[in-house]
JSON list of C-alpha atoms in Angstrom, two decimals:
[
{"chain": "A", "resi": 31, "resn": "UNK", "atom": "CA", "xyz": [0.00, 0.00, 0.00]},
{"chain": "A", "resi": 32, "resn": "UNK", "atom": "CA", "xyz": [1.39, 3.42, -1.11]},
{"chain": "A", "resi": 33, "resn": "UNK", "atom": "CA", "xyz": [-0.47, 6.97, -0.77]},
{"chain": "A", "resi": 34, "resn": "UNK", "atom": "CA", "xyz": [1.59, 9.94, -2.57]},
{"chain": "A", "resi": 35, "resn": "UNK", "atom": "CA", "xyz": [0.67, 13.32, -2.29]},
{"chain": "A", "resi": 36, "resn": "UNK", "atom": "CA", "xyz": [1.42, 15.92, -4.74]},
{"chain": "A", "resi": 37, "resn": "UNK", "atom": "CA", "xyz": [0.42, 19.67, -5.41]},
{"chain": "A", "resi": 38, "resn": "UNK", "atom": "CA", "xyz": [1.20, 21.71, -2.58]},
{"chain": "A", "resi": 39, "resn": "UNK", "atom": "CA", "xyz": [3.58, 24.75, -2.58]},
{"chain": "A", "resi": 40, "resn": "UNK", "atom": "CA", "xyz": [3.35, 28.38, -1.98]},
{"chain": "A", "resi": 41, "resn": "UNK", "atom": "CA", "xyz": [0.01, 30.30, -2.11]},
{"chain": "A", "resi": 42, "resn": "UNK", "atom": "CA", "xyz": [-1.21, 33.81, -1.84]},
{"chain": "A", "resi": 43, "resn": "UNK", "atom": "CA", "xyz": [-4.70, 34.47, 0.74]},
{"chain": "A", "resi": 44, "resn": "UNK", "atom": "CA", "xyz": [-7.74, 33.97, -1.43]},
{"chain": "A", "resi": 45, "resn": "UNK", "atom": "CA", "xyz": [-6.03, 31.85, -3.89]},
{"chain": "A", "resi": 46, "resn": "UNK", "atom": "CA", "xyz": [-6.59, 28.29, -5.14]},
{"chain": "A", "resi": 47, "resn": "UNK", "atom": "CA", "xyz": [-4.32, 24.75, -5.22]},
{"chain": "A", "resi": 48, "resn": "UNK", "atom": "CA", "xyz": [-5.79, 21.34, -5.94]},
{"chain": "A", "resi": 49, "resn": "UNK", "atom": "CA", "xyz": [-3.69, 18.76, -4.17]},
{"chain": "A", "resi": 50, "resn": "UNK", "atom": "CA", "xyz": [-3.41, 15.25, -5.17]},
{"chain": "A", "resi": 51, "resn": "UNK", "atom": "CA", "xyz": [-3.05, 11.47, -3.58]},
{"chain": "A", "resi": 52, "resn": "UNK", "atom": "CA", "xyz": [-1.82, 8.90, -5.87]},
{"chain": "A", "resi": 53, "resn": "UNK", "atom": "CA", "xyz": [-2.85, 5.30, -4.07]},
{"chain": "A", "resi": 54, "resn": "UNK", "atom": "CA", "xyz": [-1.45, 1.91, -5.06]},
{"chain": "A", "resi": 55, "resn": "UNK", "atom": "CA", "xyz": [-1.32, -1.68, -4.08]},
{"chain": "A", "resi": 56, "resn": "UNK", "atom": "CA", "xyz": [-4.77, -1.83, -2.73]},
{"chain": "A", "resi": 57, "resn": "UNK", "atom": "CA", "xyz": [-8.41, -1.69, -4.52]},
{"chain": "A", "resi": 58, "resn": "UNK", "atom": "CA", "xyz": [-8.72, 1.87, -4.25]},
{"chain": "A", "resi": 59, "resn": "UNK", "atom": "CA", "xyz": [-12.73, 1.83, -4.80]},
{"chain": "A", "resi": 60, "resn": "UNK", "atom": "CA", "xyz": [-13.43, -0.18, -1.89]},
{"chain": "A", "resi": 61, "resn": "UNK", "atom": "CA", "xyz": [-11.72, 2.53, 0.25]},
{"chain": "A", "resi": 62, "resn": "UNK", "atom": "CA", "xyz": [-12.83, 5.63, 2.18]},
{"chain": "A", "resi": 63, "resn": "UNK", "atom": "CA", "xyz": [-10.59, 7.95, 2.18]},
{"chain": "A", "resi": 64, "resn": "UNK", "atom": "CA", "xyz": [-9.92, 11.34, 4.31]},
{"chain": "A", "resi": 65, "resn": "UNK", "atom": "CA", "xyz": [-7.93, 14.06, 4.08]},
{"chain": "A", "resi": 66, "resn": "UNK", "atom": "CA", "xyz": [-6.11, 15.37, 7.64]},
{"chain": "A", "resi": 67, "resn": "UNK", "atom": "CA", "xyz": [-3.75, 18.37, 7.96]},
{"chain": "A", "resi": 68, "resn": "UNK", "atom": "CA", "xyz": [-1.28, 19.39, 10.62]},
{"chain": "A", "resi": 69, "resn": "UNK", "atom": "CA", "xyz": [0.07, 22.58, 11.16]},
{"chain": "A", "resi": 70, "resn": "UNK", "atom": "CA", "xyz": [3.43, 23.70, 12.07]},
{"chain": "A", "resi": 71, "resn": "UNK", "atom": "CA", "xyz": [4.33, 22.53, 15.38]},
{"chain": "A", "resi": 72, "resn": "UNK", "atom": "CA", "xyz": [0.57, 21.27, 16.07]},
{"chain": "A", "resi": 73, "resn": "UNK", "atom": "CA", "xyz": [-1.81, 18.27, 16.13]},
{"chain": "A", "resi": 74, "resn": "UNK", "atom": "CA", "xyz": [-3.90, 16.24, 13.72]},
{"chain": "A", "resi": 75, "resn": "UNK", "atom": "CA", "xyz": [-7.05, 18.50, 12.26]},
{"chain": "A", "resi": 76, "resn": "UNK", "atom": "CA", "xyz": [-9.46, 16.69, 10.53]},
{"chain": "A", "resi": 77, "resn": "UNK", "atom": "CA", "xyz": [-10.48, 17.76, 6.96]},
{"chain": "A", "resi": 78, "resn": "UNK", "atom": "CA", "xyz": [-12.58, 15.98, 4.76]},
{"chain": "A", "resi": 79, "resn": "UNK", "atom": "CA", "xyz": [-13.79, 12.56, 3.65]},
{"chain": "A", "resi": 80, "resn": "UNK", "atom": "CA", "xyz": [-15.10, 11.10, 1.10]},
{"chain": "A", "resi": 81, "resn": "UNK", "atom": "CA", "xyz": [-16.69, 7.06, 1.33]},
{"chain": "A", "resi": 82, "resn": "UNK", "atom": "CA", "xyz": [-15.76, 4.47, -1.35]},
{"chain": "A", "resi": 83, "resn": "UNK", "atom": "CA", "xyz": [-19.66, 5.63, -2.89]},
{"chain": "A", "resi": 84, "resn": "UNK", "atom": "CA", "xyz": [-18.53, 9.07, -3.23]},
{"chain": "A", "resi": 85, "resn": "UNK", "atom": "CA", "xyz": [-20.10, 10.57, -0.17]},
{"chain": "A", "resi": 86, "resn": "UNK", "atom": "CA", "xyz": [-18.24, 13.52, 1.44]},
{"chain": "A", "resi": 87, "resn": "UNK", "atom": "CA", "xyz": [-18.35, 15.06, 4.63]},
{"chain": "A", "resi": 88, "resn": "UNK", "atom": "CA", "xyz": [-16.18, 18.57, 5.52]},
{"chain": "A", "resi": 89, "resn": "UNK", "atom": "CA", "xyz": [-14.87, 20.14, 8.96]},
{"chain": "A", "resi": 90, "resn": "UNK", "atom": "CA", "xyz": [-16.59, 22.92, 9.61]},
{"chain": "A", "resi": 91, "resn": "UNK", "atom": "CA", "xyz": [-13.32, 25.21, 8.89]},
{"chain": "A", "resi": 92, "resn": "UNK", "atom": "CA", "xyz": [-13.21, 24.56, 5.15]},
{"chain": "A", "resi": 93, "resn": "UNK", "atom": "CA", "xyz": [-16.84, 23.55, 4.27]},
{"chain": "A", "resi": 94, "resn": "UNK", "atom": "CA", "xyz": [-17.78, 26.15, 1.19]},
{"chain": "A", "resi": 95, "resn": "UNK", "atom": "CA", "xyz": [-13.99, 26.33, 0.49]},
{"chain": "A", "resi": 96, "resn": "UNK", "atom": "CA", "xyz": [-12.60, 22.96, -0.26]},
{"chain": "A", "resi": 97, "resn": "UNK", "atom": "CA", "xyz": [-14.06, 20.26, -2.01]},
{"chain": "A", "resi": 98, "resn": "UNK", "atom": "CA", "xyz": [-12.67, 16.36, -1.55]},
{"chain": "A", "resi": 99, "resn": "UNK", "atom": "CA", "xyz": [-13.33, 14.46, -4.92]},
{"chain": "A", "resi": 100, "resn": "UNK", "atom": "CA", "xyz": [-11.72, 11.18, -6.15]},
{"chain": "A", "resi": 101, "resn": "UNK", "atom": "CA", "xyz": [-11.12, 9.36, -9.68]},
{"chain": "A", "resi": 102, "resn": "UNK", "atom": "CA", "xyz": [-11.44, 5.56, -9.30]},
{"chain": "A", "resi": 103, "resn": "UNK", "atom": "CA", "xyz": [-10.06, 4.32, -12.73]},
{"chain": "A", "resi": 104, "resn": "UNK", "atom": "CA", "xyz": [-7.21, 6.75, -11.76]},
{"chain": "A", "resi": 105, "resn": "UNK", "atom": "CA", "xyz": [-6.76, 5.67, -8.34]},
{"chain": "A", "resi": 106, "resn": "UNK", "atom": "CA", "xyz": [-6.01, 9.25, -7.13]},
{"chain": "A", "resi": 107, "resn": "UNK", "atom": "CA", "xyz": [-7.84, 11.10, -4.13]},
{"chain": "A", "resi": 108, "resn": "UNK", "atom": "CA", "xyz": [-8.61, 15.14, -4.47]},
{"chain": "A", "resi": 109, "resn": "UNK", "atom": "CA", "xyz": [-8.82, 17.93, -2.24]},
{"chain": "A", "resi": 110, "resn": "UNK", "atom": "CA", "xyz": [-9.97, 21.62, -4.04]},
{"chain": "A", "resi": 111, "resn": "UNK", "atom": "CA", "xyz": [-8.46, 24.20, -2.13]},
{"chain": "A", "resi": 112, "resn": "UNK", "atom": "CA", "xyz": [-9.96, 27.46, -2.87]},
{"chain": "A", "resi": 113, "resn": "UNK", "atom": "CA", "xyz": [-10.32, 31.02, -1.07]},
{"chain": "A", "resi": 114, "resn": "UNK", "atom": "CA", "xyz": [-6.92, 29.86, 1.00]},
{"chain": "A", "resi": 115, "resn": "UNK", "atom": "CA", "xyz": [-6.31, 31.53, 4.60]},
{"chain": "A", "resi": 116, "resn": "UNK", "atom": "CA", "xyz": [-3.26, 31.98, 6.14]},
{"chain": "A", "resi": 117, "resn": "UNK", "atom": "CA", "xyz": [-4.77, 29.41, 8.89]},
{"chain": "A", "resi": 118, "resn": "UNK", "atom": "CA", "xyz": [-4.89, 26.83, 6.62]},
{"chain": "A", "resi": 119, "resn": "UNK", "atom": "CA", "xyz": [-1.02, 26.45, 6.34]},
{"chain": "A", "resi": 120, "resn": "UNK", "atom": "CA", "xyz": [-0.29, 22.84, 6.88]},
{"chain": "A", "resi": 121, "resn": "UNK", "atom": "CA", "xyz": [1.03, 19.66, 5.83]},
{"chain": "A", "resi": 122, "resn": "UNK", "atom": "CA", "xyz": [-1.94, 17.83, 4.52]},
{"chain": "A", "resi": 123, "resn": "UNK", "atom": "CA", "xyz": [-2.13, 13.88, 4.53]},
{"chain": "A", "resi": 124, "resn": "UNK", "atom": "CA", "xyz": [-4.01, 11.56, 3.12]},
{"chain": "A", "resi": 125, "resn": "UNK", "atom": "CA", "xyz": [-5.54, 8.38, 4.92]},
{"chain": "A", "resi": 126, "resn": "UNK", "atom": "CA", "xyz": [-7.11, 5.35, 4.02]},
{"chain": "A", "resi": 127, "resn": "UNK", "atom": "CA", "xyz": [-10.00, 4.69, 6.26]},
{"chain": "A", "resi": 128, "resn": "UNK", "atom": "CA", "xyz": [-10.86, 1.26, 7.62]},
{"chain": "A", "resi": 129, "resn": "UNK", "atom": "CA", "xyz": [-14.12, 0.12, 8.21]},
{"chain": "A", "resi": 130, "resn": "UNK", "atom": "CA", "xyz": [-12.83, -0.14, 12.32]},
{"chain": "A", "resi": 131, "resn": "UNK", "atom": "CA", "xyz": [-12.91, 3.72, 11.43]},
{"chain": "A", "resi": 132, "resn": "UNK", "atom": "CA", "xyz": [-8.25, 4.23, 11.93]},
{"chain": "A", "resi": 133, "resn": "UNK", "atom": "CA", "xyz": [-6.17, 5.31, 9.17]},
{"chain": "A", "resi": 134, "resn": "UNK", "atom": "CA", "xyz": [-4.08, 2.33, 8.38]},
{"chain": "A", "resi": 135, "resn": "UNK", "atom": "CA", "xyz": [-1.80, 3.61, 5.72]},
{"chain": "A", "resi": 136, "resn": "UNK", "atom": "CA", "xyz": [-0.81, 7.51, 5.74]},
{"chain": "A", "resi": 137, "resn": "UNK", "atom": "CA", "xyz": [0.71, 9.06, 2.71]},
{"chain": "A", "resi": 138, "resn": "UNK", "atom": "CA", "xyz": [3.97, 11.29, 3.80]},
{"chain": "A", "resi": 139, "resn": "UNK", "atom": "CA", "xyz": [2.31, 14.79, 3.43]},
{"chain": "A", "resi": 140, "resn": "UNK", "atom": "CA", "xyz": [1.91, 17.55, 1.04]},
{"chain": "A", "resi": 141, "resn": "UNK", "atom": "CA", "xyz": [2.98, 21.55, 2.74]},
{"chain": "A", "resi": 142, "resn": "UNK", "atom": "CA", "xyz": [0.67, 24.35, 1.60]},
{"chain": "A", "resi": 143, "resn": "UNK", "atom": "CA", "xyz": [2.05, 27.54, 3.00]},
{"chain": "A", "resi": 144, "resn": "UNK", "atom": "CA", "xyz": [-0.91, 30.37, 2.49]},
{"chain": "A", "resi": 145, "resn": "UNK", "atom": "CA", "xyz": [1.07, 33.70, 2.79]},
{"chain": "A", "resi": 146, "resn": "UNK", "atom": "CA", "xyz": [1.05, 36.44, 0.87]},
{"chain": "B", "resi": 215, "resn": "UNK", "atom": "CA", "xyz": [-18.96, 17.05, 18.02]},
{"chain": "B", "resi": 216, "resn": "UNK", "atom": "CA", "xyz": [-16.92, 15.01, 20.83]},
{"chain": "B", "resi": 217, "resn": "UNK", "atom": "CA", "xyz": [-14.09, 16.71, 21.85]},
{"chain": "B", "resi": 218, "resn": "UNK", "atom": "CA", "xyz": [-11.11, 14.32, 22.65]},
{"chain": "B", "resi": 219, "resn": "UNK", "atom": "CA", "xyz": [-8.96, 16.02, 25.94]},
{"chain": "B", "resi": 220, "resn": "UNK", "atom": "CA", "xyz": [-5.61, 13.80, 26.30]},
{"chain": "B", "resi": 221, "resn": "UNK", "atom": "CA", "xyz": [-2.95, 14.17, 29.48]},
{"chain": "B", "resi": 222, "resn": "UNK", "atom": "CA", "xyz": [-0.71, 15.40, 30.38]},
{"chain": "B", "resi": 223, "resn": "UNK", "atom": "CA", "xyz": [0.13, 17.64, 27.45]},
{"chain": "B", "resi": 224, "resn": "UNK", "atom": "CA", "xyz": [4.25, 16.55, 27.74]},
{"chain": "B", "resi": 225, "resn": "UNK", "atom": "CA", "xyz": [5.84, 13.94, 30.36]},
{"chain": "B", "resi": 226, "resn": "UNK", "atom": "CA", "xyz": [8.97, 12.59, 30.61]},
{"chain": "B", "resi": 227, "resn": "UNK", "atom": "CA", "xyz": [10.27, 8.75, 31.43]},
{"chain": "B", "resi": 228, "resn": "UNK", "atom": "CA", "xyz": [13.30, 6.88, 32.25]},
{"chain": "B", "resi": 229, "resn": "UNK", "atom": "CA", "xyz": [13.64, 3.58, 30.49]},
{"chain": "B", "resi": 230, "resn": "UNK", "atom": "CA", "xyz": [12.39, 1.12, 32.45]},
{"chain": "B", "resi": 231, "resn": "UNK", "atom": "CA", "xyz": [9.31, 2.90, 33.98]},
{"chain": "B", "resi": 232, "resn": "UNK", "atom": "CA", "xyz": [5.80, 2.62, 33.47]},
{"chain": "B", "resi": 233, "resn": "UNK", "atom": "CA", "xyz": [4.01, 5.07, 31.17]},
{"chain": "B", "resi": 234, "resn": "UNK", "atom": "CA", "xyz": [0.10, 6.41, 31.36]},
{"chain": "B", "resi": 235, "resn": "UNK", "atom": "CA", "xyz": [-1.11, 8.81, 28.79]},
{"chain": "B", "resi": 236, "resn": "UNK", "atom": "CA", "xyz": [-5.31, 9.14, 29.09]},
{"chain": "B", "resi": 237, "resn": "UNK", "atom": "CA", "xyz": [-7.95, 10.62, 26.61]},
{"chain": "B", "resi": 238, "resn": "UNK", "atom": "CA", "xyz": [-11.44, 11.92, 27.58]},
{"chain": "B", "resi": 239, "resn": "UNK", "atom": "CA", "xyz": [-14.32, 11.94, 25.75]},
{"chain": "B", "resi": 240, "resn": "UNK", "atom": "CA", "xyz": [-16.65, 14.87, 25.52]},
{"chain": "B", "resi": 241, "resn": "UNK", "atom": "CA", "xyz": [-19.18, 12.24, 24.80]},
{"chain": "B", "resi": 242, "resn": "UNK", "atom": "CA", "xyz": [-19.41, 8.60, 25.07]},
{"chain": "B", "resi": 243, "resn": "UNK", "atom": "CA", "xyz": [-17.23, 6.83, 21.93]},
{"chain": "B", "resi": 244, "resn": "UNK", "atom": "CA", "xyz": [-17.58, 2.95, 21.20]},
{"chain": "B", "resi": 245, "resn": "UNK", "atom": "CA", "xyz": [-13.82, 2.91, 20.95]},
{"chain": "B", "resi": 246, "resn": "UNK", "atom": "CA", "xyz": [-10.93, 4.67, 20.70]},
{"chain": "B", "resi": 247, "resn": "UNK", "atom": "CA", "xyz": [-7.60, 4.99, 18.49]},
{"chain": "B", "resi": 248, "resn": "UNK", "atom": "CA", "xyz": [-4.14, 5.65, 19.01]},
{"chain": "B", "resi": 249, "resn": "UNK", "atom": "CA", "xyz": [-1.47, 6.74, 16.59]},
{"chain": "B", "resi": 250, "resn": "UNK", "atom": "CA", "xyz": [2.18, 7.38, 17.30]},
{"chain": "B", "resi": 251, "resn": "UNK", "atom": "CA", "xyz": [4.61, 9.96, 15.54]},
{"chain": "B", "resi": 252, "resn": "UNK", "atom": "CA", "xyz": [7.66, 10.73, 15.28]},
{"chain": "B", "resi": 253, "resn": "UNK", "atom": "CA", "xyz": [9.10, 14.37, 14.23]},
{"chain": "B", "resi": 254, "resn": "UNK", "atom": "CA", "xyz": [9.01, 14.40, 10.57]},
{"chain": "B", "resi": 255, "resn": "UNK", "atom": "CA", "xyz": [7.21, 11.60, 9.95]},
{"chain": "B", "resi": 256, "resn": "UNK", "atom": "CA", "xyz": [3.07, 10.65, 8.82]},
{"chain": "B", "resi": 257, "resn": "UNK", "atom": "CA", "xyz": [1.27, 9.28, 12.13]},
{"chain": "B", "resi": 258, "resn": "UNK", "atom": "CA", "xyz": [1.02, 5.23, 12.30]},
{"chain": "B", "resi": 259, "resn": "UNK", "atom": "CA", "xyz": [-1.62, 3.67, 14.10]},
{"chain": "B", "resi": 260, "resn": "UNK", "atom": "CA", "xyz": [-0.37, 2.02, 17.08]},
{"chain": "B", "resi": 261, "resn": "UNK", "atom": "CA", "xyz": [-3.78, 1.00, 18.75]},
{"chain": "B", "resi": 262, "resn": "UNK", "atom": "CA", "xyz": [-6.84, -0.19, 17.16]},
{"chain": "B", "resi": 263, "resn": "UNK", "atom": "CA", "xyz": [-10.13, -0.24, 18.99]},
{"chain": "B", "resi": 264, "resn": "UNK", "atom": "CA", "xyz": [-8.96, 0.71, 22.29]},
{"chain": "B", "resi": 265, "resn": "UNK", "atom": "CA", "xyz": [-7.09, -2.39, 22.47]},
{"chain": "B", "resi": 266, "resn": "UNK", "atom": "CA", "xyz": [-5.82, -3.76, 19.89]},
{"chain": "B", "resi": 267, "resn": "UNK", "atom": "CA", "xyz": [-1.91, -3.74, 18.62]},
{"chain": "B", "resi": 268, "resn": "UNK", "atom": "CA", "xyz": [-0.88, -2.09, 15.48]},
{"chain": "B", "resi": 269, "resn": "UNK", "atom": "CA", "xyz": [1.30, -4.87, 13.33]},
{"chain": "B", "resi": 270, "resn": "UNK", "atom": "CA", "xyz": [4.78, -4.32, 14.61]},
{"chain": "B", "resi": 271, "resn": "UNK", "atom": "CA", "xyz": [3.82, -2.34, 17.67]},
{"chain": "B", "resi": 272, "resn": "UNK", "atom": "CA", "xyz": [5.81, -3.95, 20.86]},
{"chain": "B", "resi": 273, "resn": "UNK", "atom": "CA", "xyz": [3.57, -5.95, 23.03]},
{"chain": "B", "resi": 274, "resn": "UNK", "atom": "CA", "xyz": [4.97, -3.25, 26.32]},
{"chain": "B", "resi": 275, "resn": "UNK", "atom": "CA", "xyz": [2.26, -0.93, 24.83]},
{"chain": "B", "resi": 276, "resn": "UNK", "atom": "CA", "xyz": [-1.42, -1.74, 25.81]},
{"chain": "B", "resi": 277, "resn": "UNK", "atom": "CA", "xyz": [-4.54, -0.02, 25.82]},
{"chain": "B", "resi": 278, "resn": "UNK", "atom": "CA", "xyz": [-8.33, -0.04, 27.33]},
{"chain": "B", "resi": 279, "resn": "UNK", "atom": "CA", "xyz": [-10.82, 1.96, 28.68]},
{"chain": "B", "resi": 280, "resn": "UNK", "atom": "CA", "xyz": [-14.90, 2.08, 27.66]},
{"chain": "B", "resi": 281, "resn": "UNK", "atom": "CA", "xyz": [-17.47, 5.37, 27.36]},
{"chain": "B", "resi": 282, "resn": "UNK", "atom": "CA", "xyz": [-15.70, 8.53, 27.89]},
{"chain": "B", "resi": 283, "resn": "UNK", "atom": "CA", "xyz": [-12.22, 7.44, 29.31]},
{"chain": "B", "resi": 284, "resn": "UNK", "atom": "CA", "xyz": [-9.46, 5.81, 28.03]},
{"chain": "B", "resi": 285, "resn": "UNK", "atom": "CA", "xyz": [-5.36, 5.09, 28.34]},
{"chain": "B", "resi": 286, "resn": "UNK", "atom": "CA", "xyz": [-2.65, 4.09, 26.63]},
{"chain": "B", "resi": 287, "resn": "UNK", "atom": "CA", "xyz": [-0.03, 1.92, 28.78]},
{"chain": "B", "resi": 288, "resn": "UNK", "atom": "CA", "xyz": [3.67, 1.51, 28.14]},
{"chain": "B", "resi": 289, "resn": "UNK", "atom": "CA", "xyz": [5.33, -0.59, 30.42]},
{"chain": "B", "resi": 290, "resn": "UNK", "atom": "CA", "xyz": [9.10, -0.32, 30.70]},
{"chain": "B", "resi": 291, "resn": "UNK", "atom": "CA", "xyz": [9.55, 2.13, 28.26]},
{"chain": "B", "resi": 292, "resn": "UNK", "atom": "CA", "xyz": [12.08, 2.13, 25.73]},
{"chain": "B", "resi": 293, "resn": "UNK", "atom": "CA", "xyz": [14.08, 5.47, 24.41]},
{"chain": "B", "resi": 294, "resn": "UNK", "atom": "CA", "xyz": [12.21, 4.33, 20.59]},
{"chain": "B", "resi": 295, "resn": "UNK", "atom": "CA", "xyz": [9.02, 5.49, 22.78]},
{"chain": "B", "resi": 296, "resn": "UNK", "atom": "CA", "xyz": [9.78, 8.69, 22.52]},
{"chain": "B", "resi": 297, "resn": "UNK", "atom": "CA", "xyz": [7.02, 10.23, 20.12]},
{"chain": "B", "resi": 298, "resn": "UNK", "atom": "CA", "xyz": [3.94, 12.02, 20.12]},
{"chain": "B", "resi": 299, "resn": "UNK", "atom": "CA", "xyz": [0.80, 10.23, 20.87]},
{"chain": "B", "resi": 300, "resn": "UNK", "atom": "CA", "xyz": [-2.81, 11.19, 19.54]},
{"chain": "B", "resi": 301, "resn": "UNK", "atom": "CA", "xyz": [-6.41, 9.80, 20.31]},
{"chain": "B", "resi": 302, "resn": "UNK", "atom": "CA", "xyz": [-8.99, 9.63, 17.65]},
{"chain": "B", "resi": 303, "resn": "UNK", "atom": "CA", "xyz": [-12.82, 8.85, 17.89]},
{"chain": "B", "resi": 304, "resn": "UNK", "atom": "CA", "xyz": [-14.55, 8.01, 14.87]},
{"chain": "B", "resi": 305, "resn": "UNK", "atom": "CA", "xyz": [-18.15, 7.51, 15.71]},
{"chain": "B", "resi": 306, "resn": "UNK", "atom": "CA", "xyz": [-19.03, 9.16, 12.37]},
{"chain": "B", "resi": 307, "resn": "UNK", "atom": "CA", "xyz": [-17.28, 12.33, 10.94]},
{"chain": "B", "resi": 308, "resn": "UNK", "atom": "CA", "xyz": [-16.53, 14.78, 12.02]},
{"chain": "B", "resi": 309, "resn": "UNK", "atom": "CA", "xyz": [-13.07, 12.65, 13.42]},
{"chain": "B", "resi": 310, "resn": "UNK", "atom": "CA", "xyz": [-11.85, 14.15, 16.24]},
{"chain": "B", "resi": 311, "resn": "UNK", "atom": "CA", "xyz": [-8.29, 13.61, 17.38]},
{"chain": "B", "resi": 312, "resn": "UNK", "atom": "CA", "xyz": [-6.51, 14.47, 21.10]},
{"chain": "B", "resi": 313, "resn": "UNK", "atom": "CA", "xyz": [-4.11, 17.36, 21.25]},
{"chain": "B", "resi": 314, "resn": "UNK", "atom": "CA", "xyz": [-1.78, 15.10, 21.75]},
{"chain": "B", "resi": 315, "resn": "UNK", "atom": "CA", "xyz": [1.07, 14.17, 24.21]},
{"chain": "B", "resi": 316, "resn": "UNK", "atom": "CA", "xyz": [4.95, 14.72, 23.60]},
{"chain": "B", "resi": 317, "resn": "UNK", "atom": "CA", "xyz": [6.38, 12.04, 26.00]},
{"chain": "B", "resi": 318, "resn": "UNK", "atom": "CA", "xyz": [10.19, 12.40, 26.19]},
{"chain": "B", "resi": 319, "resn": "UNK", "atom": "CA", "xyz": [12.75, 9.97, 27.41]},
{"chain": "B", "resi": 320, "resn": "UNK", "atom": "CA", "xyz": [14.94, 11.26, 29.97]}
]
């Protein structure tokens, strides 16, 4: 089981970035998924999620703003990052969900700095 | 949504002594999960379902608890130990994760 994020970087306040997790060596489809961030020096805050049927559910500090999404046939998770605040500088993981409801396998992070 | 209150914040061991970190629920849970992490690194789940091991995890960590309170155990703790350990709850989302505790080995 591999998760890879991709996409983060440098972003102005108000700005966009769509950030990507590649999975492999599992049936991805069968899978919920979430999307956790951490910022500097902090703990775990919980993001989004999105069940293997494509339902999502958002913390209430980025519902409106970001949107989870994934691709099955490409095996790749999404999280739409749009109107950015400086408080949502993190490093931003993705998790695959069990049905016991832990993250078994955590990709290695993606950093989105928001700062103008 | 249940609020997850871990303590102590930070502690520090010497190897060989016997470690309790606890988490309170806001709200009674069915169960409870623990990760471990190290600086740098992604979070790995260490307990499962208040009890349960993590593959790999030494059998000197142990967990329980029911309802609203729960611990995490290490018994003659190692220097490896030293991490930071989070709760989680997962009775639906929202997830909810402890603030965590640093727990340093002197």
């Amino acid at each position: 089981v591999q998760l890879v994020e991709s996409g983060g970087g440098l972003v102005q306040p108000g700005k966009s970035l769509k950030l990507s997790c590649s999975a492999s060596g599992f049936t991805f489809s069968s899978y919920g998924m979430h999307w956790i961030r951490q910022a500097p020096g902090k703990g775990l805050d919980w993001v989004a999620y999105i069940s293997s049927s494509s339902g999502t559910v958002y913390a209430d500090a980025v519902k409106g703003r970001f949107t989870i999404s994934r691709d099955n046939a490409k095996n790749t998770l999404y999280l739409q990052l749009n109107s950015l605040k400086s408080e949502d500088t993190a490093i931003y993981y993705c998790a695959r969900w069990t049905t016991e409801g832990i993250g078994d396998y955590w990709g290695q992070g993606v950093m989105v700095t928001v700062s103008s | 949504e249940i609020v997850l209150t871990q303590s102590p914040t930070t502690m520090a061991a010497s190897p060989g002594e016997k470690v309790t970190i606890t988490c309170h629920a806001s709200s009674s849970v069915s169960y409870m999960h623990w990760y471990q992490q190290k600086p740098g690194a992604s979070p790995k789940p260490w307990i499962y379902a208040t009890s349960t091991l993590a593959s790999g995890v030494p059998d000197r960590f142990s967990g329980s608890g029911s309802g609203t309170s729960y611990s995490l155990t290490i018994n003659n703790v190692e220097a490896e130990d030293a991490a930071t350990y989070y709760c989680q709850q997962w009775n639906y989302p929202p997830i909810t994760f402890g603030s965590g505790t640093k727990l340093e080995i002197k």
